[in-house]
Short mmCIF file of C-alpha atoms in Angstrom, two decimals:
data_model
loop_
_atom_site.label_atom_id
_atom_site.label_comp_id
_atom_site.label_asym_id
_atom_site.label_seq_id
_atom_site.Cartn_x
_atom_site.Cartn_y
_atom_site.Cartn_z
CA UNK U 1 2.57 0.70 -13.48
CA UNK U 2 1.10 2.69 -16.90
CA UNK U 3 -0.13 1.12 -19.89
CA UNK U 4 2.50 0.54 -22.83
CA UNK U 5 2.19 1.97 -26.19
CA UNK U 6 -0.46 1.99 -28.31
CA UNK U 7 -2.19 2.94 -31.64
CA UNK U 8 -3.17 6.57 -32.06
CA UNK U 9 -6.07 8.06 -30.57
CA UNK U 10 -7.27 8.77 -33.73
CA UNK U 11 -7.17 5.22 -34.89
CA UNK U 12 -10.51 4.70 -37.38
CA UNK U 13 -11.14 1.24 -36.42
CA UNK U 14 -11.84 1.50 -33.22
CA UNK U 15 -13.10 5.29 -33.17
CA UNK U 16 -12.48 5.87 -29.24
CA UNK U 17 -9.82 5.98 -26.99
CA UNK U 18 -11.19 3.30 -24.80
CA UNK U 19 -10.50 0.54 -27.21
CA UNK U 20 -7.15 1.56 -28.68
CA UNK U 21 -4.87 -1.52 -28.69
CA UNK U 22 -1.10 -2.14 -27.96
CA UNK U 23 1.13 -2.21 -30.71
CA UNK U 24 4.16 -4.40 -31.31
CA UNK U 25 6.24 -1.84 -30.02
CA UNK U 26 3.83 -2.04 -26.79
CA UNK U 27 3.65 -5.79 -25.95
CA UNK U 28 7.09 -6.06 -25.90
CA UNK U 29 7.66 -3.29 -23.76
CA UNK U 30 5.05 -5.07 -21.32
CA UNK U 31 6.90 -8.08 -21.71
CA UNK U 32 10.19 -6.33 -20.92
CA UNK U 33 8.81 -5.12 -17.58
CA UNK U 34 6.93 -8.06 -16.61
CA UNK U 35 10.34 -9.95 -17.18
CA UNK U 36 11.90 -7.24 -14.90
CA UNK U 37 9.36 -7.46 -11.89
CA UNK U 38 9.70 -11.37 -12.28
CA UNK U 39 14.14 -11.13 -11.78
CA UNK U 40 13.39 -8.58 -9.06
CA UNK U 41 11.28 -11.27 -7.76
CA UNK U 42 7.79 -8.61 -7.17
CA UNK U 43 4.87 -10.99 -8.41
CA UNK U 44 1.35 -9.94 -7.49
CA UNK U 45 -0.55 -12.41 -5.81
CA UNK U 46 -3.43 -9.69 -6.64
CA UNK U 47 -4.10 -6.92 -9.84
CA UNK U 48 -6.25 -4.27 -10.33
CA UNK U 49 -6.59 -3.02 -14.21
CA UNK U 50 -7.74 -0.44 -15.74
CA UNK U 51 -11.21 -1.89 -18.08
CA UNK U 52 -9.51 -0.15 -21.15
CA UNK U 53 -8.37 -2.90 -24.22
CA UNK U 54 -4.24 -1.15 -23.63
CA UNK U 55 -4.40 -1.89 -19.86
CA UNK U 56 -5.81 -5.32 -20.48
CA UNK U 57 -3.72 -6.24 -22.68
CA UNK U 58 -0.40 -4.63 -21.00
CA UNK U 59 -1.28 -6.22 -17.82
CA UNK U 60 -1.57 -9.89 -19.98
CA UNK U 61 1.94 -9.62 -21.84
CA UNK U 62 4.10 -8.11 -18.35
CA UNK U 63 1.78 -11.34 -16.49
CA UNK U 64 2.81 -13.77 -19.11
CA UNK U 65 6.42 -13.04 -17.84
CA UNK U 66 5.63 -14.26 -14.35
CA UNK U 67 6.11 -17.47 -13.16
CA UNK U 68 2.67 -17.23 -11.16
CA UNK U 69 1.09 -15.64 -14.29
CA UNK U 70 -1.94 -17.35 -14.46
CA UNK U 71 -2.54 -17.67 -11.01
CA UNK U 72 -2.99 -14.13 -10.00
CA UNK U 73 -6.56 -12.88 -8.52
CA UNK U 74 -7.11 -10.24 -11.25
CA UNK U 75 -9.99 -7.12 -11.09
CA UNK U 76 -11.17 -5.31 -14.27
CA UNK U 77 -12.66 -1.90 -13.82
CA UNK U 78 -14.02 1.45 -15.20
CA UNK U 79 -12.37 2.88 -11.45
CA UNK U 80 -8.86 3.52 -12.60
CA UNK U 81 -10.24 5.10 -16.36
CA UNK U 82 -10.24 9.03 -16.56
CA UNK U 83 -10.00 8.96 -12.83
CA UNK U 84 -8.15 11.60 -10.51
CA UNK U 85 -5.69 10.60 -7.55
CA UNK U 86 -8.82 9.75 -4.69
CA UNK U 87 -10.41 8.46 -7.59
CA UNK U 88 -7.56 5.67 -7.96
CA UNK U 89 -6.95 5.28 -4.70
CA UNK U 90 -10.20 4.75 -3.63
CA UNK U 91 -10.28 1.59 -5.74
CA UNK U 92 -6.85 0.75 -5.03
CA UNK U 93 -8.58 1.04 -1.12
CA UNK U 94 -12.05 -0.89 -2.98
CA UNK U 95 -10.27 -4.03 -4.61
CA UNK U 96 -7.28 -4.20 -3.22
CA UNK U 97 -8.35 -3.29 0.84
CA UNK U 98 -9.18 -7.16 1.61
CA UNK U 99 -5.71 -8.31 1.31
CA UNK U 100 -3.45 -8.51 4.58
CA UNK U 101 -0.34 -9.23 3.03
CA UNK U 102 1.12 -9.96 -0.60
CA UNK U 103 1.97 -7.85 -3.49
CA UNK U 104 -0.81 -5.56 -5.17
CA UNK U 105 -0.10 -4.44 -9.02
CA UNK U 106 -2.30 -2.00 -10.92
CA UNK U 107 -2.13 -1.21 -14.34
CA UNK U 108 -3.51 2.13 -15.05
CA UNK U 109 -3.46 5.35 -17.31
CA UNK U 110 -1.37 9.11 -17.25
CA UNK U 111 -1.24 10.91 -15.04
CA UNK U 112 -3.41 9.50 -12.78
CA UNK U 113 -0.36 6.79 -12.95
CA UNK U 114 2.22 9.86 -11.55
CA UNK U 115 -0.04 11.64 -9.33
CA UNK U 116 -1.11 7.77 -7.49
CA UNK U 117 3.15 7.32 -6.76
CA UNK U 118 3.41 10.39 -5.80
CA UNK U 119 0.45 10.32 -3.41
CA UNK U 120 1.68 6.88 -1.75
CA UNK U 121 5.70 7.42 -1.51
CA UNK U 122 5.53 11.70 -1.50
CA UNK U 123 8.62 10.94 -4.62
CA UNK U 124 7.47 12.56 -8.03
CA UNK U 125 7.72 10.13 -10.84
CA UNK U 126 6.96 10.64 -14.60
CA UNK U 127 5.47 7.69 -16.55
CA UNK U 128 6.39 7.31 -20.13
CA UNK U 129 4.72 3.92 -21.28
CA UNK U 130 5.00 0.75 -19.39
CA UNK U 131 7.40 2.42 -16.91
CA UNK U 132 6.41 1.19 -13.35
CA UNK U 133 7.12 1.39 -10.25
CA UNK U 134 7.63 -1.13 -7.31
CA UNK U 135 6.68 0.30 -3.95
CA UNK U 136 7.36 -1.31 -0.64
CA UNK U 137 5.24 0.17 2.50
CA UNK U 138 6.84 1.24 5.26
CA UNK U 139 4.75 -0.55 8.01
CA UNK U 140 3.80 -4.02 7.75
CA UNK U 141 -0.64 -3.33 7.98
CA UNK U 142 -2.87 -4.85 5.87
CA UNK U 143 -3.50 -2.96 2.29
CA UNK U 144 -6.90 -1.10 3.68
CA UNK U 145 -4.58 0.86 5.79
CA UNK U 146 -2.08 1.11 3.75
CA UNK U 147 -4.12 3.23 1.06
CA UNK U 148 -5.95 5.28 4.14
CA UNK U 149 -2.99 8.08 4.26
CA UNK U 150 -0.35 9.62 1.79
CA UNK U 151 2.89 8.81 2.32
CA UNK U 152 2.89 5.50 3.59
CA UNK U 153 5.42 3.59 0.84
CA UNK U 154 9.15 4.25 -0.63
CA UNK U 155 10.48 3.68 -3.42
CA UNK U 156 12.06 0.65 -4.47
CA UNK U 157 12.74 0.85 -7.98
CA UNK U 158 11.61 2.23 -11.17
CA UNK U 159 11.33 0.26 -14.51
CA UNK U 160 11.65 1.10 -17.82
CA UNK U 161 10.98 -1.06 -20.71
CA UNK U 162 14.14 -2.33 -22.65
CA UNK U 163 12.73 -2.80 -26.02
CA UNK U 164 15.91 -2.38 -27.86
CA UNK U 165 17.55 -5.91 -29.55
#
């Protein structure tokens, strides 16, 4: 999942990209996608989240829609901030590699989420704010093996926020 809509980069209160917060629209986007994930019963048991303000908040609002939202094991890491595909995949191996089964969720930044979705599935997906892709592993192996080589996942569904009320 890509983080939801944020404050402009030049927001004077923070002065830095890392500290940008979600705007109201972003909070609604994250809740919308979290609701869609819950409706599809794609509920994570584990999540690895970039430790920037906007990704932490995206996770918070998305997870608030999960019945198990408070029970998800979460790691926040700088490894997903300003990383390339190799760095993102290495972080998935590092943090999620110990899980033998279950659903893993990651919240990161563009362009790495686009690139990693392509590396994992071979499908080109362009992420807008709060967009998510549900991937299913093609083999029933543990997560460490799943992240060892490209094209081991298939795209189940691409989710986009529905914030029009």
